[in-house]
């Protein structure tokens, strides 16, 4: 999962304001856990022990950081997408009754090239014989033995089979004039 540049005045809080939140994110959030502020106090301290991603469906709150150099209050409200990063500590004040969808995103697994050790989660080749993960650079080896062994390697993206031509994810090269 890629982190956006933090906005909202604190390095451990990422806010995408309501007008900028895309429909795909809104749809995904519908399957998360719901939190309703009316079931608890209006003011409370909170410490994030792991990343938490939320979509505020209604209401408004002011969060005042209680640790770190920046103690500037942060206001979040209906429609905002907020990521509270691990280590953020604050005092919540619910200004208007709030409901939010939330979940704890799991970082993507790591895939390292079994030949050179480089991280190759974005793109790799899986060699069934031997169960090897190979990075694109190593796949282009000049060693004839390795080339033969890896010629039928399955191209993968994020650990899943990937046909980049079918997905049209790579820009087409322009013909030289």
PDB file of C-alpha atoms in Angstrom:
ATOM      1  CA  UNK A   1       0.000   0.000   0.000  1.00  0.00           C
ATOM      2  CA  UNK A   2       1.537   3.419  -1.134  1.00  0.00           C
ATOM      3  CA  UNK A   3       1.515   6.281   1.390  1.00  0.00           C
ATOM      4  CA  UNK A   4       0.288   9.627   0.137  1.00  0.00           C
ATOM      5  CA  UNK A   5       2.133  12.770   1.111  1.00  0.00           C
ATOM      6  CA  UNK A   6       0.861  13.727   4.573  1.00  0.00           C
ATOM      7  CA  UNK A   7      -1.551  16.649   4.624  1.00  0.00           C
ATOM      8  CA  UNK A   8      -3.451  18.052   7.527  1.00  0.00           C
ATOM      9  CA  UNK A   9      -0.488  19.471   9.405  1.00  0.00           C
ATOM     10  CA  UNK A  10       1.003  16.389  11.064  1.00  0.00           C
ATOM     11  CA  UNK A  11       3.551  13.890   9.671  1.00  0.00           C
ATOM     12  CA  UNK A  12       1.651  10.910  11.133  1.00  0.00           C
ATOM     13  CA  UNK A  13      -1.730  11.838   9.664  1.00  0.00           C
ATOM     14  CA  UNK A  14      -2.597  11.671   5.971  1.00  0.00           C
ATOM     15  CA  UNK A  15      -5.808  13.379   4.920  1.00  0.00           C
ATOM     16  CA  UNK A  16      -7.471  13.290   1.527  1.00  0.00           C
ATOM     17  CA  UNK A  17     -10.290  15.805   1.698  1.00  0.00           C
ATOM     18  CA  UNK A  18     -13.805  14.725   0.713  1.00  0.00           C
ATOM     19  CA  UNK A  19     -13.768  16.362  -2.736  1.00  0.00           C
ATOM     20  CA  UNK A  20     -10.651  14.356  -3.684  1.00  0.00           C
ATOM     21  CA  UNK A  21     -11.685  10.896  -2.397  1.00  0.00           C
ATOM     22  CA  UNK A  22     -12.233   8.537  -5.323  1.00  0.00           C
ATOM     23  CA  UNK A  23     -15.255   6.279  -5.782  1.00  0.00           C
ATOM     24  CA  UNK A  24     -13.177   3.080  -5.650  1.00  0.00           C
ATOM     25  CA  UNK A  25     -11.986   3.960  -2.138  1.00  0.00           C
ATOM     26  CA  UNK A  26     -15.528   4.797  -1.020  1.00  0.00           C
ATOM     27  CA  UNK A  27     -16.777   1.457  -2.347  1.00  0.00           C
ATOM     28  CA  UNK A  28     -13.968  -0.490  -0.647  1.00  0.00           C
ATOM     29  CA  UNK A  29     -14.642   1.226   2.683  1.00  0.00           C
ATOM     30  CA  UNK A  30     -18.246  -0.016   2.692  1.00  0.00           C
ATOM     31  CA  UNK A  31     -16.955  -3.452   3.738  1.00  0.00           C
ATOM     32  CA  UNK A  32     -14.968  -2.206   6.742  1.00  0.00           C
ATOM     33  CA  UNK A  33     -15.926  -1.988  10.413  1.00  0.00           C
ATOM     34  CA  UNK A  34     -18.236   0.882  11.419  1.00  0.00           C
ATOM     35  CA  UNK A  35     -17.526   3.177  14.385  1.00  0.00           C
ATOM     36  CA  UNK A  36     -20.226   5.455  15.759  1.00  0.00           C
ATOM     37  CA  UNK A  37     -19.227   8.196  18.198  1.00  0.00           C
ATOM     38  CA  UNK A  38     -22.573   8.122  19.984  1.00  0.00           C
ATOM     39  CA  UNK A  39     -21.593   4.863  21.674  1.00  0.00           C
ATOM     40  CA  UNK A  40     -18.818   6.522  23.693  1.00  0.00           C
ATOM     41  CA  UNK A  41     -17.521   9.781  25.161  1.00  0.00           C
ATOM     42  CA  UNK A  42     -17.177  12.988  23.105  1.00  0.00           C
ATOM     43  CA  UNK A  43     -13.619  13.538  24.389  1.00  0.00           C
ATOM     44  CA  UNK A  44     -10.972  10.845  24.744  1.00  0.00           C
ATOM     45  CA  UNK A  45      -7.241  10.205  24.275  1.00  0.00           C
ATOM     46  CA  UNK A  46      -6.118   7.737  21.610  1.00  0.00           C
ATOM     47  CA  UNK A  47      -2.796   6.203  20.608  1.00  0.00           C
ATOM     48  CA  UNK A  48      -2.426   4.417  17.251  1.00  0.00           C
ATOM     49  CA  UNK A  49      -0.352   1.263  17.660  1.00  0.00           C
ATOM     50  CA  UNK A  50      -0.674   0.482  13.943  1.00  0.00           C
ATOM     51  CA  UNK A  51      -1.813   2.277  10.792  1.00  0.00           C
ATOM     52  CA  UNK A  52      -5.578   2.834  10.652  1.00  0.00           C
ATOM     53  CA  UNK A  53      -7.359   3.933   7.497  1.00  0.00           C
ATOM     54  CA  UNK A  54     -10.797   5.562   7.743  1.00  0.00           C
ATOM     55  CA  UNK A  55     -13.573   7.092   5.685  1.00  0.00           C
ATOM     56  CA  UNK A  56     -15.638   9.585   7.665  1.00  0.00           C
ATOM     57  CA  UNK A  57     -19.273   9.168   6.585  1.00  0.00           C
ATOM     58  CA  UNK A  58     -20.705  11.973   8.700  1.00  0.00           C
ATOM     59  CA  UNK A  59     -19.822  14.307  11.536  1.00  0.00           C
ATOM     60  CA  UNK A  60     -16.725  16.264  12.475  1.00  0.00           C
ATOM     61  CA  UNK A  61     -13.935  15.963  15.044  1.00  0.00           C
ATOM     62  CA  UNK A  62     -10.882  17.888  16.170  1.00  0.00           C
ATOM     63  CA  UNK A  63      -7.771  15.899  17.039  1.00  0.00           C
ATOM     64  CA  UNK A  64      -4.978  17.545  18.994  1.00  0.00           C
ATOM     65  CA  UNK A  65      -1.633  15.720  18.843  1.00  0.00           C
ATOM     66  CA  UNK A  66      -0.279  14.905  22.307  1.00  0.00           C
ATOM     67  CA  UNK A  67       3.218  13.829  21.263  1.00  0.00           C
ATOM     68  CA  UNK A  68       5.855  15.201  18.928  1.00  0.00           C
ATOM     69  CA  UNK A  69       6.821  18.738  17.969  1.00  0.00           C
ATOM     70  CA  UNK A  70       3.638  19.621  16.087  1.00  0.00           C
ATOM     71  CA  UNK A  71       0.626  19.985  18.395  1.00  0.00           C
ATOM     72  CA  UNK A  72      -1.539  21.864  15.878  1.00  0.00           C
ATOM     73  CA  UNK A  73      -5.179  20.663  16.057  1.00  0.00           C
ATOM     74  CA  UNK A  74      -6.425  18.715  13.022  1.00  0.00           C
ATOM     75  CA  UNK A  75     -10.066  18.844  11.934  1.00  0.00           C
ATOM     76  CA  UNK A  76     -11.573  15.925  10.016  1.00  0.00           C
ATOM     77  CA  UNK A  77     -15.101  15.627   8.711  1.00  0.00           C
ATOM     78  CA  UNK A  78     -17.686  13.975   6.498  1.00  0.00           C
ATOM     79  CA  UNK A  79     -16.252  12.455   3.335  1.00  0.00           C
ATOM     80  CA  UNK A  80     -12.589  12.721   4.379  1.00  0.00           C
ATOM     81  CA  UNK A  81     -10.225   9.801   3.898  1.00  0.00           C
ATOM     82  CA  UNK A  82      -7.781   9.719   6.786  1.00  0.00           C
ATOM     83  CA  UNK A  83      -4.831   7.483   7.550  1.00  0.00           C
ATOM     84  CA  UNK A  84      -3.551   7.609  11.105  1.00  0.00           C
ATOM     85  CA  UNK A  85      -0.035   6.236  11.001  1.00  0.00           C
ATOM     86  CA  UNK A  86       1.473   4.054  13.700  1.00  0.00           C
ATOM     87  CA  UNK A  87       2.716   6.141  16.619  1.00  0.00           C
ATOM     88  CA  UNK A  88       0.228   9.003  16.306  1.00  0.00           C
ATOM     89  CA  UNK A  89      -1.112  10.076  19.712  1.00  0.00           C
ATOM     90  CA  UNK A  90      -3.898  12.586  20.136  1.00  0.00           C
ATOM     91  CA  UNK A  91      -6.860  13.855  22.106  1.00  0.00           C
ATOM     92  CA  UNK A  92     -10.131  13.421  20.214  1.00  0.00           C
ATOM     93  CA  UNK A  93     -13.002  15.915  20.551  1.00  0.00           C
ATOM     94  CA  UNK A  94     -16.102  14.893  18.613  1.00  0.00           C
ATOM     95  CA  UNK A  95     -17.577  18.238  17.478  1.00  0.00           C
ATOM     96  CA  UNK A  96     -20.544  16.704  15.623  1.00  0.00           C
ATOM     97  CA  UNK A  97     -21.674  13.067  16.073  1.00  0.00           C
ATOM     98  CA  UNK A  98     -19.455  11.012  13.802  1.00  0.00           C
ATOM     99  CA  UNK A  99     -19.671   7.729  11.952  1.00  0.00           C
ATOM    100  CA  UNK A 100     -16.718   6.255  10.131  1.00  0.00           C
ATOM    101  CA  UNK A 101     -15.656   3.096   8.342  1.00  0.00           C
ATOM    102  CA  UNK A 102     -12.217   1.916   9.452  1.00  0.00           C
ATOM    103  CA  UNK A 103      -9.721  -0.875   8.945  1.00  0.00           C
ATOM    104  CA  UNK A 104      -6.086  -1.697   9.570  1.00  0.00           C
ATOM    105  CA  UNK A 105      -4.356  -2.024   6.201  1.00  0.00           C
ATOM    106  CA  UNK A 106      -1.921  -4.884   5.916  1.00  0.00           C
ATOM    107  CA  UNK A 107       1.349  -3.933   4.258  1.00  0.00           C
ATOM    108  CA  UNK A 108       2.042  -5.868   1.072  1.00  0.00           C
ATOM    109  CA  UNK A 109       4.218  -8.916   1.447  1.00  0.00           C
ATOM    110  CA  UNK A 110       7.807  -8.650   0.377  1.00  0.00           C
ATOM    111  CA  UNK A 111       9.198 -10.589  -2.540  1.00  0.00           C
ATOM    112  CA  UNK A 112      12.959 -10.639  -2.908  1.00  0.00           C
ATOM    113  CA  UNK A 113      14.931 -11.971  -5.843  1.00  0.00           C
ATOM    114  CA  UNK A 114      16.362 -15.363  -4.917  1.00  0.00           C
ATOM    115  CA  UNK A 115      19.454 -14.584  -6.991  1.00  0.00           C
ATOM    116  CA  UNK A 116      20.486 -11.029  -6.044  1.00  0.00           C
ATOM    117  CA  UNK A 117      18.234 -10.247  -3.044  1.00  0.00           C
ATOM    118  CA  UNK A 118      16.680  -7.071  -4.487  1.00  0.00           C
ATOM    119  CA  UNK A 119      13.012  -6.320  -3.567  1.00  0.00           C
ATOM    120  CA  UNK A 120      10.827  -7.178  -6.578  1.00  0.00           C
ATOM    121  CA  UNK A 121       7.210  -6.978  -5.335  1.00  0.00           C
ATOM    122  CA  UNK A 122       6.163  -4.690  -8.207  1.00  0.00           C
ATOM    123  CA  UNK A 123       7.422  -7.082 -10.882  1.00  0.00           C
ATOM    124  CA  UNK A 124       9.019 -10.513 -10.633  1.00  0.00           C
ATOM    125  CA  UNK A 125       9.272 -13.839 -12.418  1.00  0.00           C
ATOM    126  CA  UNK A 126       8.294 -17.062 -10.691  1.00  0.00           C
ATOM    127  CA  UNK A 127      10.292 -20.137 -11.686  1.00  0.00           C
ATOM    128  CA  UNK A 128       8.217 -23.162 -10.755  1.00  0.00           C
ATOM    129  CA  UNK A 129      11.167 -25.554 -10.890  1.00  0.00           C
ATOM    130  CA  UNK A 130      12.903 -24.671  -7.642  1.00  0.00           C
ATOM    131  CA  UNK A 131      10.198 -22.207  -6.514  1.00  0.00           C
ATOM    132  CA  UNK A 132      12.381 -19.183  -7.260  1.00  0.00           C
ATOM    133  CA  UNK A 133      11.415 -15.525  -7.496  1.00  0.00           C
ATOM    134  CA  UNK A 134      13.630 -13.661  -9.954  1.00  0.00           C
ATOM    135  CA  UNK A 135      13.802  -9.897 -10.515  1.00  0.00           C
ATOM    136  CA  UNK A 136      13.587  -8.492 -14.063  1.00  0.00           C
ATOM    137  CA  UNK A 137      17.303  -7.639 -14.102  1.00  0.00           C
ATOM    138  CA  UNK A 138      18.385 -11.168 -13.181  1.00  0.00           C
ATOM    139  CA  UNK A 139      15.873 -12.622 -15.663  1.00  0.00           C
ATOM    140  CA  UNK A 140      17.930 -10.953 -18.413  1.00  0.00           C
ATOM    141  CA  UNK A 141      21.067 -12.857 -17.403  1.00  0.00           C
ATOM    142  CA  UNK A 142      23.563 -13.851 -20.089  1.00  0.00           C
ATOM    143  CA  UNK A 143      24.242 -17.178 -18.350  1.00  0.00           C
ATOM    144  CA  UNK A 144      22.872 -19.776 -20.804  1.00  0.00           C
ATOM    145  CA  UNK A 145      22.076 -22.340 -18.076  1.00  0.00           C
ATOM    146  CA  UNK A 146      19.981 -19.851 -16.109  1.00  0.00           C
ATOM    147  CA  UNK A 147      18.315 -18.554 -19.286  1.00  0.00           C
ATOM    148  CA  UNK A 148      17.190 -22.091 -20.185  1.00  0.00           C
ATOM    149  CA  UNK A 149      15.986 -22.808 -16.639  1.00  0.00           C
ATOM    150  CA  UNK A 150      14.051 -19.528 -16.432  1.00  0.00           C
ATOM    151  CA  UNK A 151      12.646 -19.283 -19.976  1.00  0.00           C
ATOM    152  CA  UNK A 152       9.143 -20.402 -18.901  1.00  0.00           C
ATOM    153  CA  UNK A 153       9.089 -18.298 -15.742  1.00  0.00           C
ATOM    154  CA  UNK A 154       5.706 -16.758 -14.983  1.00  0.00           C
ATOM    155  CA  UNK A 155       5.717 -12.954 -15.001  1.00  0.00           C
ATOM    156  CA  UNK A 156       4.114 -11.610 -11.826  1.00  0.00           C
ATOM    157  CA  UNK A 157       3.020  -8.318 -10.320  1.00  0.00           C
ATOM    158  CA  UNK A 158       2.451  -8.198  -6.559  1.00  0.00           C
ATOM    159  CA  UNK A 159       2.936 -11.970  -6.413  1.00  0.00           C
ATOM    160  CA  UNK A 160       0.123 -12.716  -8.882  1.00  0.00           C
ATOM    161  CA  UNK A 161       0.298 -13.740 -12.560  1.00  0.00           C
ATOM    162  CA  UNK A 162       0.541 -10.638 -14.735  1.00  0.00           C
ATOM    163  CA  UNK A 163      -0.027 -10.181 -18.440  1.00  0.00           C
ATOM    164  CA  UNK A 164       0.942  -6.533 -18.857  1.00  0.00           C
ATOM    165  CA  UNK A 165      -0.103  -6.499 -22.512  1.00  0.00           C
ATOM    166  CA  UNK A 166      -3.625  -7.641 -21.615  1.00  0.00           C
ATOM    167  CA  UNK A 167      -3.926  -5.029 -18.871  1.00  0.00           C
ATOM    168  CA  UNK A 168      -2.347  -2.344 -21.047  1.00  0.00           C
ATOM    169  CA  UNK A 169      -0.418  -1.108 -18.015  1.00  0.00           C
ATOM    170  CA  UNK A 170       2.777  -0.225 -19.800  1.00  0.00           C
ATOM    171  CA  UNK A 171       2.857   2.676 -22.238  1.00  0.00           C
ATOM    172  CA  UNK A 172       3.249   1.677 -25.848  1.00  0.00           C
ATOM    173  CA  UNK A 173       6.562   2.585 -27.436  1.00  0.00           C
ATOM    174  CA  UNK A 174       6.300   5.060 -30.257  1.00  0.00           C
ATOM    175  CA  UNK A 175       7.690   4.133 -33.609  1.00  0.00           C
ATOM    176  CA  UNK A 176      10.795   6.093 -34.532  1.00  0.00           C
ATOM    177  CA  UNK A 177      10.345   8.557 -37.346  1.00  0.00           C
TER     178      UNK A 177
END
